[in-house]
């Protein structure tokens, strides 16, 4: 591994672009390769074994490009496959988990809702986290919510309907925080916020992961030298329409994150 190599990012689709945009902002001299496995998305409603297999395939594609580090920009893939990935590869691997700890650390009464895919919420990794920090939290599985982002459907009657139904059971509860435990949901932050009581805090993992990425690269002496030219390359397992969509959604991410 050497400093000049790229940092690989991977997600089941377009969601991880939210984290990528934050990382590029933080490390403008780095080269990034982002792989969106949109041909196989969503991961969040598959079996854990399928997610492991797909994650290994995706990372082997990135590895063939010679990456110096990997960010698994997907809570679902992290929950199911991070151990398998760490067994196979020696480069630094940074995973993603729902930001329940920061939400619990800053708890000031009320309920913390953790929005994530069913696979994430069932994973042993997430449940160990929930055991430690989930005292005031409730799991909120959101099957199908990522599909709106994959379709670039950031505003629609169907999305409104999905979110209204999702939060309807909590109308009489005091929700104090929501954890966005899937990288796709970050694109829907405002739509989610609009359905929650004013003052509800929204947590995501972007800052924690970019900090961790910087730390791991520095420890391994792999940070790009100041003055190096940064770059971002996109790969999709789907068709050229998805590749064009990836560029558009990345532009949205650059504005938002
Ligand atoms: N973006 C992914 C995550 O962070 C998963 C969405 C999916 O493929 O279901 O969990």
Coordinates of N, CA and C and ligand atoms in Angstrom, one line a residue:
X1 N 0.8 -1.2 0.0 CA 0.0 0.0 0.0 C 0.9 1.3 0.0
X2 N 0.5 2.3 -0.8 CA 1.2 3.5 -0.7 C 0.3 4.7 -0.8
X3 N 0.9 5.9 -0.4 CA 0.0 7.1 -0.3 C -0.7 7.5 -1.6
X4 N -0.1 7.1 -2.7 CA -0.7 7.6 -4.0 C -1.9 6.8 -4.4
X5 N -2.1 5.7 -3.8 CA -3.3 4.8 -4.2 C -4.6 5.5 -3.7
X6 N -5.7 5.0 -4.3 CA -7.0 5.6 -4.0 C -7.6 4.9 -2.7
X7 N -8.5 5.6 -2.2 CA -9.3 5.1 -1.1 C -10.6 4.5 -1.7
X8 N -10.9 3.3 -1.5 CA -12.1 2.7 -2.0 C -13.3 2.9 -1.1
X9 N -14.4 3.2 -1.7 CA -15.7 3.4 -1.0 C -16.7 2.4 -1.6
X10 N -17.5 1.8 -0.8 CA -18.5 1.0 -1.4 C -19.9 1.0 -0.7
X11 N -20.9 0.9 -1.4 CA -22.3 0.9 -0.9 C -23.1 0.0 -1.8
X12 N -24.3 -0.4 -1.3 CA -25.2 -1.2 -2.2 C -25.7 -0.3 -3.4
X13 N -25.5 1.0 -3.3 CA -26.0 1.8 -4.4 C -25.5 3.2 -4.2
X14 N -26.5 4.2 -4.2 CA -26.2 5.6 -4.2 C -26.0 6.2 -2.9
X15 N -26.5 5.5 -1.8 CA -26.5 6.1 -0.5 C -25.2 6.6 0.0
X16 N -24.1 5.8 -0.2 CA -22.8 6.1 0.3 C -22.2 7.3 -0.3
X17 N -22.8 7.9 -1.3 CA -22.4 9.1 -1.9 C -22.5 10.3 -0.9
X18 N -23.4 10.1 0.1 CA -23.5 11.1 1.2 C -22.2 11.2 2.0
X19 N -21.7 10.0 2.3 CA -20.5 9.9 3.1 C -19.3 10.3 2.2
X20 N -19.3 9.9 1.0 CA -18.2 10.2 0.1 C -18.0 11.7 0.0
X21 N -19.1 12.4 -0.2 CA -19.0 13.9 -0.4 C -18.4 14.5 0.9
X22 N -18.8 14.0 2.0 CA -18.2 14.5 3.3 C -16.7 14.2 3.4
X23 N -16.3 13.0 2.9 CA -14.9 12.6 2.9 C -14.0 13.4 1.9
X24 N -14.6 13.7 0.8 CA -13.9 14.4 -0.3 C -13.7 15.9 0.3
X25 N -14.7 16.4 0.9 CA -14.5 17.8 1.5 C -13.4 17.8 2.5
X26 N -13.4 16.7 3.3 CA -12.4 16.7 4.4 C -10.9 16.4 3.8
X27 N -10.8 15.6 2.8 CA -9.5 15.2 2.3 C -9.4 15.5 0.8
X28 N -9.3 16.7 0.4 CA -9.4 17.1 -1.0 C -8.2 16.6 -1.8
X29 N -7.1 16.2 -1.1 CA -5.9 15.8 -1.9 C -5.9 14.3 -2.2
X30 N -7.0 13.6 -1.7 CA -7.0 12.1 -1.9 C -7.7 11.8 -3.2
X31 N -7.3 10.6 -3.6 CA -8.1 10.0 -4.8 C -9.1 9.0 -4.2
X32 N -10.3 9.0 -4.7 CA -11.3 8.1 -4.3 C -11.9 7.3 -5.4
X33 N -12.2 6.0 -5.2 CA -13.0 5.2 -6.1 C -14.2 4.8 -5.4
X34 N -15.4 5.1 -5.9 CA -16.7 4.8 -5.3 C -17.3 3.7 -6.1
X35 N -17.6 2.6 -5.5 CA -18.4 1.5 -6.2 C -19.8 1.4 -5.6
X36 N -20.8 1.6 -6.4 CA -22.2 1.4 -6.0 C -22.7 0.1 -6.7
X37 N -23.1 -0.8 -5.8 CA -23.5 -2.1 -6.3 C -25.0 -2.1 -6.6
X38 N -25.4 -1.1 -7.4 CA -26.9 -0.9 -7.6 C -27.5 -2.1 -8.3
X39 N -26.8 -2.9 -9.1 CA -27.4 -4.0 -9.8 C -27.9 -5.0 -8.7
X40 N -27.4 -5.0 -7.5 CA -27.8 -5.9 -6.5 C -28.5 -5.3 -5.3
X41 N -28.8 -4.0 -5.5 CA -29.5 -3.3 -4.4 C -31.0 -3.6 -4.4
X42 N -31.7 -3.6 -3.3 CA -31.1 -3.2 -2.0 C -30.5 -4.4 -1.3
X43 N -29.6 -4.1 -0.4 CA -29.0 -5.2 0.5 C -29.8 -5.4 1.7
X44 N -30.5 -4.4 2.1 CA -31.1 -4.3 3.5 C -32.3 -5.3 3.7
X45 N -32.8 -5.9 2.6 CA -33.9 -6.9 2.8 C -33.4 -8.2 2.3
X46 N -32.1 -8.5 2.1 CA -31.6 -9.8 1.7 C -31.2 -10.6 3.0
X47 N -30.7 -11.8 2.8 CA -30.2 -12.5 3.9 C -28.8 -12.0 4.2
X48 N -28.3 -12.3 5.5 CA -27.0 -11.8 5.8 C -25.9 -12.5 5.0
X49 N -26.2 -13.8 4.6 CA -25.2 -14.5 3.8 C -25.1 -13.9 2.4
X50 N -26.2 -13.5 1.9 CA -26.2 -12.8 0.6 C -25.4 -11.5 0.6
X51 N -25.6 -10.8 1.7 CA -24.9 -9.5 1.9 C -23.4 -9.7 2.0
X52 N -23.0 -10.8 2.7 CA -21.6 -11.1 2.8 C -21.0 -11.4 1.4
X53 N -21.7 -12.2 0.7 CA -21.2 -12.6 -0.7 C -21.1 -11.4 -1.6
X54 N -22.1 -10.6 -1.6 CA -22.1 -9.4 -2.5 C -21.0 -8.4 -2.0
X55 N -20.8 -8.3 -0.7 CA -19.8 -7.3 -0.2 C -18.4 -7.8 -0.6
X56 N -18.2 -9.1 -0.5 CA -16.8 -9.7 -0.9 C -16.6 -9.5 -2.4
X57 N -17.6 -9.7 -3.2 CA -17.5 -9.5 -4.6 C -17.2 -8.0 -4.9
X58 N -17.9 -7.1 -4.3 CA -17.7 -5.7 -4.5 C -16.3 -5.2 -4.2
X59 N -15.9 -5.7 -3.0 CA -14.6 -5.2 -2.6 C -13.4 -5.9 -3.4
X60 N -13.7 -7.1 -3.9 CA -12.7 -7.7 -4.7 C -12.5 -6.8 -6.0
X61 N -13.6 -6.3 -6.5 CA -13.5 -5.4 -7.7 C -12.7 -4.1 -7.3
X62 N -12.9 -3.6 -6.2 CA -12.1 -2.4 -5.8 C -10.7 -2.7 -5.5
X63 N -10.5 -3.9 -4.9 CA -9.1 -4.4 -4.6 C -8.3 -4.5 -5.9
X64 N -9.0 -5.0 -7.0 CA -8.3 -5.2 -8.3 C -7.8 -3.8 -8.8
X65 N -8.3 -2.7 -8.3 CA -7.8 -1.4 -8.7 C -6.7 -0.9 -7.8
X66 N -6.3 -1.7 -6.8 CA -5.2 -1.3 -6.0 C -5.5 -0.2 -5.0
X67 N -6.5 -0.4 -4.1 CA -6.8 0.6 -3.1 C -5.9 0.5 -1.9
X68 N -5.7 1.7 -1.2 CA -4.9 1.6 0.0 C -5.7 1.5 1.3
X69 N -7.0 1.8 1.2 CA -7.9 1.7 2.4 C -9.3 1.5 1.8
X70 N -10.2 1.0 2.7 CA -11.6 0.8 2.3 C -12.5 1.4 3.3
X71 N -13.5 2.2 2.8 CA -14.6 2.6 3.6 C -15.9 1.9 3.2
X72 N -16.5 1.1 4.1 CA -17.7 0.4 3.8 C -18.8 1.5 4.1
X73 N -19.3 2.2 3.0 CA -20.2 3.3 3.2 C -21.6 2.8 3.3
X74 N -21.8 1.7 4.0 CA -23.1 1.1 4.1 C -23.2 0.4 5.4
X75 N -24.2 0.8 6.2 CA -24.4 0.2 7.5 C -24.8 -1.3 7.4
X76 N -25.5 -1.6 6.3 CA -26.0 -3.0 6.1 C -24.8 -3.9 5.9
X77 N -23.9 -3.5 4.9 CA -22.8 -4.3 4.6 C -21.8 -4.4 5.8
X78 N -21.7 -3.3 6.5 CA -20.8 -3.3 7.7 C -21.3 -4.3 8.7
X79 N -22.6 -4.3 9.0 CA -23.2 -5.1 10.0 C -23.0 -6.6 9.6
X80 N -23.2 -6.9 8.4 CA -23.2 -8.3 8.0 C -21.7 -8.8 7.6
X81 N -21.0 -7.9 7.0 CA -19.8 -8.5 6.3 C -18.4 -7.9 6.7
X82 N -18.4 -7.0 7.7 CA -17.1 -6.4 8.0 C -16.1 -7.4 8.5
X83 N -16.5 -8.4 9.3 CA -15.5 -9.4 9.8 C -15.0 -10.2 8.6
X84 N -15.8 -10.6 7.7 CA -15.3 -11.4 6.5 C -14.4 -10.5 5.7
X85 N -14.6 -9.2 5.6 CA -13.8 -8.4 4.8 C -12.4 -8.2 5.5
X86 N -12.5 -8.0 6.8 CA -11.2 -7.9 7.6 C -10.4 -9.1 7.6
X87 N -11.0 -10.3 7.5 CA -10.3 -11.5 7.4 C -9.5 -11.6 6.1
X88 N -10.1 -11.1 5.0 CA -9.6 -11.2 3.7 C -8.5 -10.2 3.3
X89 N -8.7 -9.0 3.8 CA -7.8 -7.9 3.3 C -7.0 -7.3 4.5
X90 N -5.8 -6.8 4.1 CA -4.9 -6.2 5.1 C -4.9 -4.7 5.1
X91 N -5.5 -4.0 4.1 CA -5.6 -2.6 4.1 C -6.5 -2.1 5.2
X92 N -6.4 -0.9 5.7 CA -7.3 -0.4 6.7 C -8.8 -0.4 6.2
X93 N -9.7 -1.0 7.0 CA -11.1 -1.0 6.6 C -11.9 -0.3 7.7
X94 N -12.6 0.7 7.2 CA -13.4 1.5 8.1 C -14.9 1.2 7.9
X95 N -15.6 0.8 8.9 CA -17.0 0.5 8.7 C -17.9 1.6 9.2
X96 N -19.2 1.3 9.1 CA -20.1 2.4 9.4 C -21.2 1.7 10.4
X97 N -21.5 2.4 11.5 CA -22.6 1.9 12.3 C -23.5 3.1 12.6
X98 N -24.8 2.8 12.9 CA -25.7 3.8 13.2 C -25.2 4.6 14.4
X99 N -25.3 6.0 14.4 CA -24.7 6.8 15.4 C -25.6 6.8 16.7
X100 N -25.8 5.6 17.2 CA -26.6 5.5 18.4 C -25.8 6.0 19.6
X101 N -24.5 5.7 19.7 CA -23.7 6.2 20.8 C -23.7 7.7 21.0
X102 N -23.4 8.5 19.9 CA -23.5 9.9 20.1 C -24.9 10.4 20.5
X103 N -25.9 9.7 20.0 CA -27.3 10.1 20.3 C -27.6 9.8 21.8
X104 N -27.1 8.7 22.3 CA -27.3 8.3 23.7 C -26.5 9.2 24.6
X105 N -25.3 9.5 24.2 CA -24.4 10.4 25.0 C -25.0 11.8 25.2
X106 N -25.8 12.2 24.2 CA -26.4 13.6 24.3 C -27.9 13.5 24.6
X107 N -28.3 12.4 25.2 CA -29.7 12.2 25.5 C -30.2 13.1 26.5
X108 N -31.4 13.8 26.3 CA -31.9 14.7 27.3 C -33.4 14.4 27.5
X109 N -33.7 13.1 27.6 CA -35.1 12.7 27.8 C -35.7 12.4 26.4
X110 N -36.8 11.6 26.4 CA -37.5 11.3 25.2 C -37.0 10.0 24.5
X111 N -37.6 9.7 23.4 CA -37.2 8.5 22.7 C -36.2 8.8 21.5
X112 N -35.3 7.8 21.4 CA -34.4 7.9 20.3 C -34.8 6.8 19.3
X113 N -35.1 7.2 18.0 CA -35.5 6.3 17.0 C -34.3 6.0 16.1
X114 N -34.0 4.7 15.9 CA -32.9 4.3 15.0 C -33.5 3.8 13.7
X115 N -33.4 4.6 12.7 CA -33.9 4.2 11.4 C -32.8 3.4 10.6
X116 N -33.1 2.2 10.2 CA -32.1 1.4 9.5 C -32.8 0.3 8.7
X117 N -32.0 -0.5 8.0 CA -32.6 -1.6 7.2 C -32.8 -2.8 8.1
X118 N -33.7 -3.7 7.7 CA -33.9 -4.9 8.6 C -32.6 -5.7 8.8
X119 N -31.7 -5.8 7.8 CA -30.5 -6.5 8.0 C -29.6 -5.9 9.1
X120 N -29.5 -4.5 9.0 CA -28.7 -3.8 10.0 C -29.3 -4.1 11.4
X121 N -30.6 -3.9 11.5 CA -31.2 -4.0 12.9 C -31.1 -5.4 13.4
X122 N -31.0 -6.4 12.6 CA -30.9 -7.8 13.0 C -29.5 -8.2 13.3
X123 N -28.5 -7.4 12.8 CA -27.1 -7.9 12.9 C -26.6 -8.0 14.3
X124 N -25.7 -8.9 14.6 CA -25.2 -9.1 15.9 C -24.4 -7.8 16.3
X125 N -23.7 -7.2 15.3 CA -22.9 -6.0 15.5 C -23.8 -4.9 16.1
X126 N -24.9 -4.7 15.4 CA -25.8 -3.6 15.8 C -26.4 -3.9 17.2
X127 N -26.8 -5.2 17.4 CA -27.4 -5.5 18.6 C -26.5 -5.4 19.8
X128 N -25.2 -5.6 19.6 CA -24.2 -5.4 20.7 C -24.2 -3.9 21.0
X129 N -24.3 -3.0 20.0 CA -24.3 -1.6 20.2 C -25.6 -1.2 20.9
X130 N -26.7 -1.8 20.5 CA -28.0 -1.5 21.1 C -28.0 -1.9 22.6
X131 N -27.4 -3.0 22.8 CA -27.3 -3.5 24.2 C -26.7 -2.5 25.1
X132 N -25.6 -1.8 24.6 CA -24.9 -0.9 25.4 C -25.5 0.5 25.5
X133 N -26.1 1.0 24.3 CA -26.5 2.4 24.3 C -28.0 2.6 23.9
X134 N -28.7 1.5 23.9 CA -30.1 1.5 23.4 C -31.2 1.7 24.4
X135 N -30.7 2.0 25.7 CA -31.7 2.1 26.8 C -32.9 3.0 26.5
X136 N -32.7 4.1 25.8 CA -33.8 5.0 25.5 C -34.2 4.9 24.0
X137 N -33.8 3.9 23.3 CA -33.9 3.9 21.9 C -34.9 2.8 21.4
X138 N -35.4 3.0 20.2 CA -36.3 2.0 19.6 C -35.8 1.8 18.2
X139 N -35.9 0.5 17.7 CA -35.5 0.2 16.3 C -36.6 0.5 15.4
X140 N -36.3 1.2 14.3 CA -37.3 1.5 13.3 C -36.9 1.0 11.9
X141 N -37.3 -0.3 11.6 CA -36.9 -0.8 10.3 C -37.6 0.0 9.2
X142 N -36.9 0.3 8.1 CA -37.4 1.1 7.0 C -37.2 0.3 5.7
X143 N -37.8 -0.9 5.5 CA -37.6 -1.6 4.3 C -38.2 -0.8 3.1
X144 N -37.5 -0.6 2.0 CA -38.1 0.1 0.9 C -37.8 1.6 0.9
X145 N -37.3 2.1 2.0 CA -37.1 3.6 2.0 C -35.9 4.0 1.1
X146 N -34.9 3.1 1.1 CA -33.7 3.4 0.2 C -34.1 3.5 -1.3
X147 N -35.1 2.8 -1.7 CA -35.5 2.7 -3.1 C -35.8 4.1 -3.6
X148 N -36.4 5.0 -2.7 CA -36.7 6.3 -3.2 C -35.5 7.1 -3.6
X149 N -34.4 6.9 -2.9 CA -33.1 7.5 -3.2 C -32.6 6.9 -4.5
X150 N -32.6 5.6 -4.6 CA -32.1 5.0 -5.8 C -32.9 5.5 -7.1
X151 N -34.1 5.9 -6.9 CA -34.9 6.4 -8.0 C -34.8 7.9 -8.1
X152 N -33.9 8.5 -7.3 CA -33.8 10.0 -7.2 C -35.2 10.6 -6.9
X153 N -36.0 9.9 -6.2 CA -37.3 10.4 -5.9 C -37.3 11.1 -4.5
X154 N -36.8 12.3 -4.5 CA -36.6 13.0 -3.2 C -37.8 13.7 -2.7
X155 N -38.8 13.8 -3.6 CA -40.1 14.4 -3.3 C -41.2 13.8 -4.1
X156 N -42.1 13.2 -3.4 CA -43.2 12.6 -4.1 C -44.3 12.2 -3.1
X157 N -45.5 12.0 -3.7 CA -46.7 11.7 -2.8 C -46.4 10.3 -2.1
X158 N -45.7 9.4 -2.9 CA -45.5 8.1 -2.4 C -44.5 8.1 -1.2
X159 N -43.5 9.0 -1.3 CA -42.5 9.2 -0.2 C -43.2 9.8 1.0
X160 N -44.0 10.8 0.8 CA -44.8 11.4 1.9 C -45.6 10.4 2.6
X161 N -46.2 9.5 1.8 CA -47.1 8.5 2.3 C -46.3 7.5 3.2
X162 N -45.1 7.1 2.6 CA -44.2 6.2 3.4 C -43.9 6.7 4.7
X163 N -43.4 8.0 4.7 CA -42.9 8.6 6.0 C -44.0 8.9 6.9
X164 N -45.2 9.3 6.4 CA -46.4 9.5 7.3 C -46.7 8.2 8.0
X165 N -46.8 7.1 7.3 CA -47.1 5.8 7.9 C -46.1 5.4 8.9
X166 N -44.8 5.6 8.5 CA -43.7 5.2 9.4 C -43.7 5.8 10.8
X167 N -44.0 7.1 10.8 CA -44.0 7.9 12.0 C -45.4 7.9 12.7
X168 N -46.4 7.5 12.1 CA -47.8 7.6 12.7 C -47.9 6.9 14.1
X169 N -47.2 5.8 14.3 CA -47.3 5.2 15.7 C -46.7 6.0 16.8
X170 N -45.9 7.0 16.4 CA -45.2 7.8 17.4 C -45.8 9.2 17.7
X171 N -47.0 9.4 17.2 CA -47.6 10.7 17.4 C -47.7 11.2 18.8
X172 N -47.9 10.2 19.7 CA -48.1 10.6 21.1 C -46.9 10.4 21.9
X173 N -45.8 10.1 21.3 CA -44.5 9.9 22.0 C -43.6 11.1 21.9
X174 N -42.8 11.3 22.9 CA -41.8 12.4 22.8 C -40.5 11.9 22.1
X175 N -40.4 12.2 20.8 CA -39.2 11.8 20.2 C -38.2 12.9 20.3
X176 N -37.0 12.5 20.8 CA -36.0 13.6 21.0 C -34.9 13.5 20.0
X177 N -34.7 12.3 19.4 CA -33.6 12.2 18.4 C -33.9 11.1 17.5
X178 N -33.4 11.2 16.3 CA -33.5 10.2 15.2 C -32.1 9.9 14.7
X179 N -31.8 8.6 14.6 CA -30.5 8.2 14.1 C -30.7 7.7 12.7
X180 N -30.0 8.3 11.7 CA -30.1 7.9 10.3 C -29.1 6.7 10.1
X181 N -29.6 5.5 10.3 CA -28.7 4.4 10.3 C -28.6 3.7 8.9
X182 N -28.7 4.5 7.9 CA -28.5 4.0 6.5 C -28.1 5.2 5.7
X183 N -27.0 5.0 4.9 CA -26.5 6.2 4.2 C -27.5 6.8 3.2
X184 N -28.4 6.0 2.7 CA -29.4 6.5 1.8 C -30.3 7.5 2.5
X185 N -30.6 7.3 3.7 CA -31.6 8.2 4.4 C -31.1 9.6 4.6
X186 N -29.8 9.8 4.5 CA -29.2 11.1 4.7 C -29.8 12.1 3.7
X187 N -30.1 11.5 2.5 CA -30.6 12.4 1.4 C -32.1 12.8 1.7
X188 N -32.7 12.1 2.7 CA -34.1 12.4 3.0 C -34.2 13.1 4.3
X189 N -33.1 13.6 4.8 CA -33.1 14.3 6.1 C -34.2 15.3 6.3
X190 N -34.3 16.2 5.4 CA -35.3 17.3 5.6 C -36.7 16.8 5.6
X191 N -37.0 15.8 4.7 CA -38.3 15.2 4.6 C -38.7 14.5 5.9
X192 N -37.6 13.8 6.5 CA -37.8 13.1 7.8 C -38.1 14.1 8.9
X193 N -37.2 15.1 8.9 CA -37.3 16.2 9.9 C -38.7 16.9 10.0
X194 N -39.2 17.0 8.8 CA -40.5 17.8 8.7 C -41.6 17.0 9.4
X195 N -41.4 15.7 9.6 CA -42.5 14.9 10.3 C -42.3 14.7 11.7
X196 N -41.2 15.4 12.3 CA -40.9 15.2 13.7 C -41.1 16.5 14.5
X197 N -41.3 16.4 15.8 CA -41.5 17.6 16.5 C -40.2 18.5 16.4
X198 N -40.5 19.8 16.4 CA -39.4 20.8 16.3 C -38.4 20.5 17.4
X199 N -37.2 20.6 17.0 CA -36.1 20.4 18.0 C -35.6 19.0 18.1
X200 N -36.2 18.1 17.3 CA -35.7 16.7 17.3 C -34.3 16.7 16.7
X201 N -33.4 16.0 17.3 CA -32.0 16.0 16.8 C -31.9 14.9 15.8
X202 N -31.1 15.1 14.7 CA -30.9 14.1 13.8 C -29.4 13.7 13.8
X203 N -29.1 12.5 14.0 CA -27.7 12.0 14.0 C -27.3 11.2 12.8
X204 N -26.2 11.4 12.3 CA -25.6 10.5 11.2 C -24.2 10.2 11.6
X205 N -23.6 9.4 10.8 CA -22.2 8.9 11.1 C -21.1 9.6 10.3
X206 N -21.4 10.6 9.5 CA -20.4 11.1 8.6 C -19.2 11.7 9.3
X207 N -19.4 12.5 10.4 CA -18.3 13.1 11.0 C -17.4 12.0 11.7
X208 N -18.0 11.1 12.4 CA -17.3 10.0 13.1 C -16.4 9.2 12.1
X209 N -17.0 8.9 10.9 CA -16.3 8.0 10.0 C -15.2 8.8 9.3
X210 N -15.4 10.0 8.9 CA -14.3 10.8 8.3 C -13.2 11.0 9.2
X211 N -13.5 11.2 10.5 CA -12.4 11.4 11.5 C -11.7 10.1 11.6
X212 N -12.4 9.0 11.7 CA -11.7 7.7 11.8 C -10.9 7.3 10.6
X213 N -11.4 7.7 9.4 CA -10.6 7.5 8.2 C -9.3 8.3 8.2
X214 N -9.3 9.5 8.7 CA -8.1 10.3 8.8 C -7.1 9.7 9.8
X215 N -7.7 9.2 10.9 CA -6.8 8.7 11.9 C -6.1 7.4 11.4
X216 N -6.9 6.5 10.7 CA -6.4 5.2 10.3 C -5.3 5.5 9.2
X217 N -5.6 6.4 8.3 CA -4.6 6.7 7.2 C -3.3 7.3 7.8
X218 N -3.5 8.2 8.8 CA -2.3 8.8 9.4 C -1.5 7.7 10.1
X219 N -2.1 6.9 10.9 CA -1.4 5.8 11.6 C -0.6 4.9 10.7
X220 N -1.2 4.6 9.5 CA -0.5 3.7 8.5 C 0.4 4.5 7.6
X221 N 0.6 5.8 7.8 CA 1.4 6.6 6.9 C 0.9 6.6 5.5
X222 N -0.4 6.7 5.3 CA -1.0 6.5 4.0 C -1.7 7.8 3.5
X223 N -1.6 8.9 4.3 CA -2.3 10.1 3.9 C -1.6 10.6 2.6
X224 N -2.4 11.1 1.7 CA -1.8 11.7 0.5 C -1.0 12.9 0.9
X225 N 0.1 13.2 0.2 CA 0.9 14.3 0.6 C 0.2 15.6 0.2
X226 N 0.4 16.7 1.0 CA -0.2 17.9 0.7 C 0.2 18.4 -0.7
X227 N -0.7 18.9 -1.5 CA -0.3 19.3 -2.8 C -0.6 18.2 -3.9
X228 N -0.9 17.0 -3.4 CA -1.3 15.9 -4.4 C -2.7 16.3 -5.0
X229 N -2.9 15.9 -6.2 CA -4.2 16.2 -6.8 C -5.2 15.2 -6.5
X230 N -6.3 15.6 -6.0 CA -7.4 14.7 -5.6 C -8.2 14.3 -6.8
X231 N -9.0 13.2 -6.7 CA -9.9 12.8 -7.8 C -10.9 11.9 -7.3
X232 N -12.0 11.9 -8.0 CA -13.1 10.9 -7.6 C -13.6 10.2 -8.8
X233 N -13.6 8.9 -8.7 CA -14.0 8.0 -9.8 C -15.2 7.2 -9.4
X234 N -16.1 7.0 -10.3 CA -17.4 6.2 -9.9 C -17.5 5.0 -10.7
X235 N -17.8 3.9 -10.0 CA -18.1 2.6 -10.7 C -19.5 2.1 -10.3
X236 N -20.3 1.7 -11.2 CA -21.5 1.0 -10.8 C -21.6 -0.4 -11.4
X237 N -22.2 -1.3 -10.7 CA -22.4 -2.6 -11.3 C -23.7 -2.6 -12.2
X238 N -24.4 -1.5 -12.2 CA -25.6 -1.4 -13.0 C -25.3 -0.8 -14.4
X239 N -26.3 -0.3 -15.1 CA -26.1 0.2 -16.4 C -25.6 1.7 -16.5
X240 N -25.5 2.2 -17.8 CA -25.0 3.5 -18.0 C -26.0 4.6 -17.4
X241 N -27.3 4.2 -17.4 CA -28.3 5.2 -16.9 C -28.0 5.4 -15.4
X242 N -27.6 4.3 -14.7 CA -27.3 4.4 -13.3 C -26.0 5.2 -13.1
X243 N -25.1 5.0 -14.0 CA -23.8 5.8 -13.9 C -24.1 7.3 -14.0
X244 N -25.0 7.7 -14.9 CA -25.4 9.1 -15.0 C -26.1 9.6 -13.8
X245 N -26.9 8.7 -13.3 CA -27.7 9.0 -12.0 C -26.7 9.2 -10.9
X246 N -25.7 8.4 -10.8 CA -24.7 8.5 -9.8 C -24.0 9.9 -9.8
X247 N -23.7 10.4 -10.9 CA -23.1 11.7 -11.1 C -24.1 12.8 -10.5
X248 N -25.4 12.6 -10.9 CA -26.4 13.6 -10.5 C -26.5 13.6 -9.0
X249 N -26.6 12.4 -8.4 CA -26.9 12.3 -7.0 C -25.6 12.7 -6.2
X250 N -24.4 12.5 -6.8 CA -23.2 13.0 -6.1 C -23.2 14.5 -6.1
X251 N -23.7 15.2 -7.1 CA -23.8 16.7 -7.1 C -24.8 17.1 -6.0
X252 N -25.9 16.4 -5.8 CA -26.8 16.7 -4.7 C -26.0 16.5 -3.4
X253 N -25.2 15.4 -3.3 CA -24.5 15.2 -2.0 C -23.5 16.3 -1.7
X254 N -22.8 16.8 -2.8 CA -21.9 17.8 -2.6 C -22.5 19.1 -2.0
X255 N -23.8 19.3 -2.4 CA -24.5 20.5 -1.9 C -24.9 20.3 -0.4
X256 N -25.3 19.0 -0.1 CA -25.8 18.7 1.2 C -24.8 18.4 2.3
X257 N -23.7 17.8 1.9 CA -22.8 17.2 3.0 C -21.4 17.8 2.9
Ligands
LIG1 N1 -27.1 2.3 2.2 C1 -27.2 1.1 2.9 C2 -27.0 1.3 4.4 O1 -26.3 2.2 4.8 C3 -28.2 0.1 2.6 C4 -29.4 0.2 1.8 C5 -29.8 -1.1 1.2 O2 -29.1 -1.6 0.3 O3 -30.8 -1.7 1.7 O4 -27.5 0.5 5.2

